[in-house]
Amino acid sequence: MLSRIAASLLFLLLTITTALAGVDDIKAIQAKGVLVVGVKADYRPWGFIDPSGAFVGMEIDMANEIAKRLGVRLEMVPVTTANRIEFLRQGRIDLILATMSDTPARRQAATVIDPPYYAGGTNILARKSMNFHRWQDLRGRRVCGLQGAYYNRPVAENWGAIIVAFPGVPEAYIDLLAGNCDAFVQDSSLIASTLVSDSAKWADFEMPMETFGEQAWVMAVSAANRDGTFATFLSRLSVEWHRTGHLIELEKNWGIPPSPFLKTMHEKS
Amino acid sequence: MNALRVSGRFGVGMMGLLLASVLFGEVQAADGSASLLATMWKWAPLIGQGFLLNILISVVAMTLGTVAGLGLGLGQMSPIWPLRHAAQIVTQFFRNAPWLVLLFYCILLLPYEMRLGGLVVAMPAWIKATVGLALPVMGNVSEIVRGGVQALPPAQWDSAEALAFNRRQTLWMVILPQAIKPMLPPWMNLYAVLIMATPLVSVVGVEEAMTLTRFALSAENRSELLLPMYLALLIAFFAYCYPIARWTARLERRFAVKL
């Protein structure tokens, strides 16, 4: 109840600030007739492509929904962890919907949309035979990671792992399967979905650590449009998606193991 | 000729390697998932389109780089010293800069759209990447032009002067027509290097063959696909570059006798 009041207060506040600032970037998008969204194309099942070259995945479904509500055509640009904020800054994309976790640095560089639509923590994928139990076990070990991922640094600095960063998930999996890396540090939700997606191949693997630093996944629009109508609209939409259970439904459709975050958000609203 | 025969054998060897890696993968994937060849075939049209983009990028970058490089190369031989020095500095700069760094500069510095009066011209990433690749091509063509012109016997200049040709006429009517032949093989070599450098643009988010192969691998999420798919990509590049290499070698032989 309290959170509902807080949420409505937040909206009131947002509406007021929007009215005051009066940046109508939704109008601009509708005038263009197209919404350009930066999505992942190498992050199954959130964002990937099918053999026809079309983007598919949970985040792509969300992008489609946003474009439909605005009544514009959807155009998607594949982005990477390293270039998505730059694309937003350049104006090449209107919106980031690309497995982006919420960090203070990103809040400075872009307008992050609250509430988050997803959350995942950090964990590792490793062979059961490695007998990893605590993060301290990674000291001096070669650990595969993704270039630009925010959790590489804590894993290296706090626990002394040697991070070998790859541009994409498949390259890292190859190294892990070949035994060149002792573990693959990744978002816990991706690891969970990998373990269930192909149980035969990953039968000898596990997610052994205690998940740390649960990070929210957020949409983001340009830093210049902090008080714009688009940010407000997205924020309301995110609340609606949590309330109606739409996100839980999408998660289920894409075979992602249920995340505690979505459940909590749904129950709270 | 020997080298060609060896590289021909190399091509056959790569095909063999592909077959071996596919067979090895098939054994691994014996648990009822779709066969590797079928999976690769499914993605072939999309990655093939990506490869066409590689070719398009290489052709446009080569054209831009050649036109600019010709001007720069002639500038390097200008009798006006500030022009000559400027052209030499620009040439050396772009010839000795890492291609990937130039690519990053072009992607980050060029705007994604340009306003010419009321007209908004979109600058998609692949065009920016093409400009980025055209710059080192320009530097290299400039040196090829200088080398080709300076390789001609100086007597050609003297004879033209004796016939009352001015400098421009000498250059366009006497020197360049003769210099084109020795310039052709290194120019074609440069093109082969360029097409092989086009997968670099995948790091700046252009959906060419390399990027699409990576996307396909992510979508399939089957690590046993990685080696055969990259190998197939290697073979596609080899099949495109090998005839160019043969042709270059033939031209080199033909022109070597004449000079």
XYZ file of C-alpha atoms in Angstrom:
528
model
C 0.000 0.000 0.000
C 2.782 2.327 1.023
C 4.692 1.608 -2.148
C 1.563 2.259 -4.194
C 1.225 5.669 -2.610
C 4.918 6.281 -3.207
C 4.510 5.236 -6.821
C 1.554 7.523 -7.417
C 3.403 10.392 -5.758
C 6.339 9.703 -8.039
C 4.065 9.903 -11.055
C 2.474 13.062 -9.918
C 5.949 14.501 -9.534
C 7.005 13.240 -12.939
C 3.897 14.669 -14.584
C 4.476 18.022 -12.934
C 8.142 18.198 -13.922
C 7.231 17.216 -17.452
C 4.585 19.884 -17.616
C 7.101 22.418 -16.352
C 9.927 21.409 -18.664
C 7.608 20.737 -21.568
C 10.011 18.748 -23.737
C 7.662 16.830 -25.996
C 10.036 14.277 -27.488
C 7.152 11.870 -28.171
C 5.849 14.438 -30.662
C 9.276 14.467 -32.295
C 9.300 10.683 -32.605
C 5.762 10.629 -33.986
C 6.688 13.347 -36.482
C 9.602 11.170 -37.626
C 7.189 8.233 -37.828
C 9.817 5.823 -36.601
C 11.173 4.767 -33.215
C 14.799 3.639 -33.353
C 15.663 1.232 -30.564
C 19.117 -0.120 -29.761
C 18.793 -3.831 -29.003
C 21.108 -6.760 -28.413
C 21.479 -9.217 -31.269
C 23.775 -11.632 -29.476
C 22.018 -12.176 -26.176
C 19.569 -14.998 -26.461
C 16.774 -15.077 -25.336
C 16.516 -11.318 -24.630
C 17.691 -10.117 -28.017
C 18.916 -12.231 -30.946
C 18.173 -12.782 -34.633
C 16.421 -15.520 -36.601
C 17.733 -16.877 -39.921
C 15.762 -14.253 -41.868
C 17.758 -11.562 -40.068
C 14.780 -10.359 -38.016
C 15.353 -9.455 -34.378
C 13.544 -11.641 -31.848
C 13.514 -12.018 -28.077
C 11.931 -10.706 -24.910
C 13.307 -7.185 -25.264
C 12.306 -7.095 -28.934
C 8.716 -7.886 -27.897
C 8.886 -4.957 -25.498
C 10.256 -2.649 -28.203
C 7.426 -3.678 -30.534
C 4.885 -2.891 -27.864
C 6.369 0.574 -27.281
C 6.320 1.416 -30.992
C 2.742 0.152 -31.272
C 1.595 2.374 -28.423
C 3.270 5.392 -29.983
C 1.732 4.507 -33.327
C 5.062 4.565 -35.164
C 7.197 2.114 -37.108
C 9.888 0.261 -35.171
C 13.464 0.230 -36.359
C 16.053 -1.751 -34.446
C 19.806 -1.203 -34.394
C 22.044 -3.910 -32.948
C 24.200 -2.482 -30.171
C 26.911 -3.822 -27.909
C 27.597 -3.182 -24.268
C 30.480 -0.951 -25.298
C 28.710 1.256 -27.881
C 25.054 1.602 -26.844
C 25.398 4.787 -24.764
C 27.523 6.361 -27.484
C 24.792 5.589 -30.059
C 22.216 7.198 -27.776
C 24.402 10.267 -27.307
C 24.884 10.608 -31.072
C 21.143 10.387 -31.648
C 21.477 7.258 -33.746
C 18.967 5.546 -31.442
C 16.049 6.958 -29.418
C 15.991 4.248 -26.771
C 18.275 1.611 -25.295
C 16.545 -1.688 -24.598
C 19.601 -3.898 -24.507
C 20.157 -5.796 -21.232
C 21.605 -2.642 -19.691
C 22.106 -2.681 -15.959
C 21.657 0.399 -13.871
C 24.904 2.032 -12.708
C 25.611 5.550 -11.426
C 27.913 6.247 -14.388
C 25.170 5.295 -16.856
C 22.689 7.485 -14.977
C 25.021 10.379 -15.689
C 25.428 9.560 -19.363
C 21.782 8.811 -20.124
C 18.269 9.183 -18.768
C 17.575 5.897 -17.033
C 13.905 4.864 -16.884
C 12.518 3.870 -13.497
C 11.293 1.360 -12.503
C 13.623 -1.284 -14.000
C 12.007 -3.958 -16.155
C 14.254 -6.783 -15.059
C 17.077 -7.575 -12.666
C 19.883 -10.029 -12.525
C 22.902 -10.492 -10.327
C 26.383 -11.730 -11.095
C 27.375 -15.357 -10.902
C 29.649 -17.772 -12.734
C 29.169 -20.753 -14.966
C 31.789 -23.400 -14.217
C 32.392 -27.106 -14.379
C 31.132 -28.948 -11.302
C 34.545 -30.622 -11.100
C 36.187 -27.223 -10.452
C 34.579 -27.320 -6.997
C 34.052 -23.591 -6.745
C 31.983 -22.569 -3.753
C 33.049 -19.109 -2.694
C 34.076 -16.106 -4.800
C 37.484 -16.259 -3.100
C 38.086 -19.557 -4.916
C 38.594 -17.582 -8.138
C 41.912 -16.062 -7.014
C 44.476 -16.416 -9.803
C 42.015 -18.279 -12.062
C 41.367 -17.409 -15.697
C 37.762 -16.253 -15.840
C 36.018 -15.476 -19.142
C 33.926 -12.334 -19.229
C 32.272 -9.959 -21.670
C 33.934 -6.755 -22.813
C 32.414 -3.721 -21.123
C 30.512 -5.651 -18.441
C 30.380 -3.727 -15.168
C 31.010 -6.792 -12.984
C 34.416 -7.652 -14.478
C 36.123 -5.147 -12.245
C 34.725 -6.231 -8.843
C 35.442 -9.870 -9.661
C 39.030 -9.002 -10.574
C 39.620 -6.509 -7.768
C 37.815 -8.173 -4.860
C 38.675 -11.763 -5.560
C 41.800 -11.630 -7.725
C 40.411 -13.419 -10.778
C 42.170 -12.893 -14.119
C 39.439 -11.662 -16.457
C 39.681 -12.646 -20.121
C 37.087 -10.474 -21.848
C 35.387 -11.539 -25.085
C 33.205 -9.499 -27.453
C 30.308 -11.959 -27.317
C 28.800 -14.859 -25.421
C 29.535 -17.632 -28.006
C 33.275 -16.917 -28.035
C 33.352 -17.068 -24.246
C 31.400 -20.361 -24.231
C 33.914 -21.920 -26.617
C 36.784 -20.968 -24.355
C 34.927 -22.277 -21.325
C 34.025 -25.585 -22.995
C 37.584 -25.989 -24.241
C 38.833 -25.526 -20.701
C 40.837 -22.361 -21.450
C 38.793 -20.538 -18.836
C 37.973 -22.005 -15.471
C 34.719 -20.073 -15.241
C 32.536 -17.603 -17.127
C 31.393 -14.625 -15.095
C 27.995 -13.486 -16.298
C 24.586 -12.211 -15.452
C 22.893 -14.810 -13.274
C 19.693 -14.763 -15.365
C 21.637 -15.563 -18.558
C 23.447 -18.426 -16.827
C 20.168 -19.800 -15.505
C 18.580 -19.693 -18.949
C 21.660 -21.300 -20.538
C 21.613 -24.170 -18.052
C 17.968 -24.990 -18.812
C 18.118 -24.341 -22.575
C 20.561 -27.121 -23.448
C 20.731 -29.371 -20.446
C 22.708 -32.120 -22.201
C 25.635 -29.894 -23.104
C 25.776 -28.133 -19.764
C 25.157 -31.227 -17.626
C 28.638 -31.017 -16.069
C 28.284 -27.295 -15.348
C 26.759 -25.377 -12.493
C 26.156 -21.887 -11.123
C 27.936 -22.398 -7.807
C 28.422 -18.968 -6.232
C 26.153 -16.814 -4.157
C 24.759 -14.278 -6.610
C 26.101 -10.838 -5.750
C 25.126 -7.306 -6.578
C 21.630 -7.681 -7.995
C 21.509 -5.070 -10.719
C 18.383 -3.713 -12.259
C 18.018 -3.751 -16.055
C 16.792 -0.431 -17.331
C 15.666 1.279 -20.487
C 17.391 4.564 -21.221
C 16.778 7.614 -23.382
C 19.033 10.539 -24.193
C 20.453 12.521 -21.270
C 19.161 15.699 -22.913
C 15.566 14.452 -22.657
C 15.632 13.857 -18.922
C 12.342 15.702 -18.448
C 10.812 14.705 -21.758
C 7.408 13.154 -22.351
C 9.012 9.978 -23.701
C 10.807 9.219 -20.426
C 7.552 9.720 -18.493
C 5.645 7.534 -20.912
C 8.213 4.721 -20.628
C 8.245 4.960 -16.869
C 4.455 4.593 -16.749
C 4.585 1.735 -19.203
C 7.128 -0.096 -17.085
C 4.882 0.217 -14.036
C 1.944 -1.028 -16.057
C 3.943 -4.007 -17.318
C 4.847 -4.966 -13.761
C 1.279 -4.528 -12.518
C -0.387 -6.543 -15.270
C 2.212 -9.293 -15.117
C 3.110 -8.698 -18.773
C 6.851 -9.008 -18.075
C 6.378 -12.286 -16.205
C 4.397 -13.558 -19.162
C 7.136 -12.533 -21.628
C 9.776 -14.129 -19.426
C 7.794 -17.365 -19.484
C 7.265 -17.198 -23.259
C 11.013 -16.974 -23.835
C 11.828 -19.867 -21.517
C 13.657 -17.752 -18.957
C 13.595 -19.193 -15.428
C 11.323 -16.995 -13.222
C 13.248 -14.131 -11.682
C 12.536 -13.201 -8.053
C 12.692 -9.532 -9.056
C 9.698 -9.681 -11.422
C 7.680 -11.604 -8.842
C 8.403 -9.056 -6.116
C 7.611 -6.111 -8.395
C 4.343 -7.704 -9.488
C 3.274 -8.403 -5.919
C 4.245 -4.926 -4.758
C 2.171 -3.119 -7.361
C 53.284 -19.753 -60.399
C 54.498 -22.105 -57.692
C 53.068 -19.864 -55.038
C 49.731 -19.962 -56.835
C 49.712 -23.709 -56.974
C 50.477 -23.792 -53.261
C 47.644 -21.397 -52.433
C 45.321 -23.463 -54.623
C 46.222 -26.449 -52.535
C 45.677 -24.321 -49.453
C 42.103 -23.708 -50.624
C 41.486 -27.414 -51.020
C 43.027 -27.946 -47.595
C 40.638 -25.443 -46.041
C 37.663 -27.204 -47.634
C 38.955 -30.437 -46.123
C 39.261 -28.762 -42.754
C 35.672 -27.506 -42.991
C 34.422 -30.982 -43.787
C 36.439 -32.434 -40.925
C 35.175 -29.848 -38.439
C 31.588 -30.388 -39.591
C 31.959 -34.177 -39.261
C 33.515 -33.765 -35.834
C 30.624 -31.518 -34.855
C 28.092 -34.024 -36.204
C 29.533 -36.686 -33.955
C 29.306 -34.305 -31.011
C 25.760 -33.326 -31.909
C 24.528 -36.883 -32.232
C 21.901 -36.241 -29.552
C 19.172 -35.444 -32.053
C 19.663 -31.678 -32.486
C 19.571 -30.420 -36.075
C 22.649 -31.340 -38.109
C 25.428 -28.781 -38.419
C 25.234 -28.601 -42.206
C 21.471 -28.045 -42.090
C 21.949 -25.310 -39.497
C 24.680 -23.621 -41.519
C 22.574 -23.860 -44.668
C 19.694 -22.176 -42.827
C 21.895 -19.156 -42.056
C 23.715 -19.101 -45.398
C 21.363 -16.649 -47.198
C 21.589 -14.071 -44.401
C 25.368 -14.321 -44.030
C 25.653 -14.301 -47.831
C 23.848 -10.952 -47.873
C 26.309 -9.776 -45.260
C 29.165 -10.847 -47.524
C 27.681 -8.757 -50.350
C 27.910 -5.794 -47.989
C 31.605 -6.607 -47.438
C 32.104 -6.507 -51.200
C 30.116 -3.282 -51.547
C 32.122 -1.629 -48.761
C 35.390 -2.735 -50.356
C 34.415 -1.496 -53.819
C 33.215 1.902 -52.602
C 36.195 2.357 -50.252
C 38.563 1.382 -53.078
C 36.946 3.865 -55.481
C 37.000 6.734 -52.984
C 40.515 5.861 -51.846
C 41.834 5.598 -55.393
C 40.448 8.939 -56.541
C 41.723 10.704 -53.413
C 44.999 8.787 -53.502
C 45.660 9.713 -57.126
C 45.320 13.392 -56.267
C 47.494 12.968 -53.191
C 50.131 10.990 -55.114
C 50.382 13.652 -57.808
C 50.509 16.244 -55.023
C 53.566 14.456 -53.644
C 55.379 15.224 -56.899
C 54.177 18.788 -57.221
C 56.846 21.412 -57.961
C 55.120 23.686 -55.432
C 56.902 22.764 -52.208
C 54.175 23.508 -49.583
C 51.736 21.353 -51.542
C 54.361 18.630 -51.966
C 55.200 18.568 -48.271
C 51.567 18.623 -47.186
C 50.780 15.720 -49.527
C 53.772 13.776 -48.228
C 52.749 14.275 -44.606
C 49.127 13.282 -45.259
C 50.268 10.222 -47.209
C 52.656 9.050 -44.518
C 50.051 9.667 -41.814
C 47.306 7.580 -43.385
C 49.681 4.920 -44.675
C 51.096 4.294 -41.229
C 47.945 4.566 -39.116
C 46.244 1.367 -37.875
C 43.107 0.750 -39.928
C 41.006 -0.064 -36.900
C 41.884 3.229 -35.211
C 40.931 5.183 -38.344
C 37.641 3.258 -38.421
C 36.860 4.178 -34.834
C 37.623 7.818 -35.567
C 35.281 7.905 -38.531
C 32.482 6.125 -36.693
C 32.698 8.391 -33.662
C 33.498 11.708 -35.349
C 31.199 11.694 -38.363
C 27.591 12.603 -37.542
C 24.871 9.996 -38.118
C 23.063 12.434 -40.370
C 24.112 15.572 -42.197
C 22.042 18.616 -42.947
C 22.657 20.124 -46.361
C 20.356 23.122 -46.439
C 16.917 21.692 -45.707
C 17.927 18.206 -46.813
C 18.784 15.624 -44.145
C 21.202 13.031 -45.460
C 21.418 9.908 -43.326
C 24.893 8.533 -42.724
C 24.405 4.873 -41.893
C 27.230 3.145 -40.026
C 28.400 1.254 -43.098
C 29.006 4.467 -45.026
C 31.021 5.909 -42.171
C 32.973 2.658 -41.975
C 33.577 2.822 -45.738
C 35.016 6.320 -45.385
C 37.156 5.000 -42.541
C 38.566 2.269 -44.787
C 39.002 4.639 -47.747
C 41.512 6.747 -45.771
C 44.295 4.135 -45.489
C 43.549 3.102 -49.085
C 44.112 6.731 -50.061
C 47.510 6.804 -48.313
C 48.593 3.567 -49.969
C 47.364 4.538 -53.454
C 49.250 7.808 -53.091
C 52.482 5.880 -52.613
C 51.640 3.499 -55.467
C 51.113 6.486 -57.776
C 54.359 8.123 -56.686
C 56.257 4.875 -57.088
C 54.711 4.173 -60.480
C 55.522 7.617 -61.829
C 59.032 7.757 -60.415
C 59.809 4.297 -61.763
C 59.577 5.653 -65.302
C 62.886 6.631 -66.914
C 63.478 10.405 -66.414
C 64.135 10.618 -70.147
C 60.345 10.470 -70.635
C 60.018 13.850 -68.929
C 62.907 15.304 -70.949
C 61.517 14.064 -74.258
C 58.087 15.490 -73.471
C 59.666 18.812 -72.610
C 61.597 18.730 -75.869
C 58.247 18.312 -77.659
C 56.977 21.457 -75.910
C 54.492 19.671 -73.625
C 53.776 21.639 -70.492
C 53.873 19.902 -67.096
C 50.184 19.014 -66.983
C 50.205 17.650 -70.532
C 53.342 15.624 -69.791
C 51.730 14.142 -66.703
C 48.372 13.236 -68.243
C 49.445 12.337 -71.771
C 52.914 10.855 -71.370
C 53.682 9.795 -67.826
C 50.406 8.503 -66.330
C 49.400 6.298 -69.295
C 52.733 4.523 -69.007
C 52.693 4.421 -65.190
C 49.289 2.724 -64.994
C 50.660 -0.682 -65.966
C 53.260 -0.971 -63.193
C 50.746 0.537 -60.777
C 48.062 -2.045 -61.494
C 49.448 -5.103 -59.647
C 50.194 -3.294 -56.345
C 46.798 -1.595 -56.638
C 45.079 -4.962 -56.978
C 47.096 -6.322 -54.084
C 45.871 -3.387 -52.043
C 42.293 -4.271 -52.983
C 42.810 -7.852 -51.793
C 44.146 -6.526 -48.484
C 41.158 -4.182 -48.264
C 38.486 -6.843 -48.784
C 40.171 -8.956 -46.144
C 40.117 -5.960 -43.798
C 36.366 -5.374 -44.214
C 35.410 -7.691 -41.294
C 37.038 -5.002 -39.108
C 33.869 -2.965 -39.543
C 32.032 -5.558 -37.436
C 33.539 -3.952 -34.332
C 31.770 -0.692 -35.123
C 28.369 -2.346 -35.441
C 27.988 -2.805 -39.202
C 25.989 -5.903 -40.081
C 28.437 -7.505 -42.487
C 29.262 -11.204 -42.814
C 31.405 -11.399 -39.672
C 28.833 -9.632 -37.466
C 26.002 -11.781 -38.815
C 28.031 -14.944 -38.240
C 28.454 -13.909 -34.616
C 24.724 -13.150 -34.309
C 23.885 -16.535 -35.844
C 26.215 -18.265 -33.401
C 24.539 -16.499 -30.481
C 21.086 -17.405 -31.741
C 22.005 -21.069 -32.168
C 23.933 -21.126 -28.888
C 25.820 -24.255 -30.017
C 29.531 -24.005 -29.496
C 30.294 -26.854 -31.928
C 29.065 -24.534 -34.710
C 31.726 -21.911 -34.100
C 34.643 -23.494 -35.944
C 32.751 -24.660 -39.066
C 30.916 -21.337 -39.425
C 34.045 -19.197 -39.173
C 35.797 -21.599 -41.526
C 32.971 -21.247 -44.067
C 33.461 -17.489 -43.830
C 37.202 -17.926 -44.424
C 36.475 -19.989 -47.507
C 34.088 -17.344 -48.847
C 36.811 -14.693 -48.536
C 39.397 -17.012 -50.045
C 37.138 -17.846 -52.997
C 36.718 -14.133 -53.661
C 40.375 -13.147 -53.217
C 42.077 -16.079 -54.935
C 41.039 -15.185 -58.519
C 42.163 -11.609 -57.866
C 45.538 -12.894 -56.672
C 45.911 -15.072 -59.791
C 44.994 -12.230 -62.076
C 47.421 -9.881 -60.297
C 50.216 -12.407 -60.684
C 49.466 -12.772 -64.394
C 49.541 -9.004 -64.902
C 52.801 -8.780 -62.974
C 54.388 -11.343 -65.268
C 53.139 -9.601 -68.382
C 54.323 -6.143 -67.388
C 57.628 -7.329 -65.978
C 58.957 -8.154 -69.453
C 57.974 -4.867 -71.056
C 59.733 -2.394 -68.785
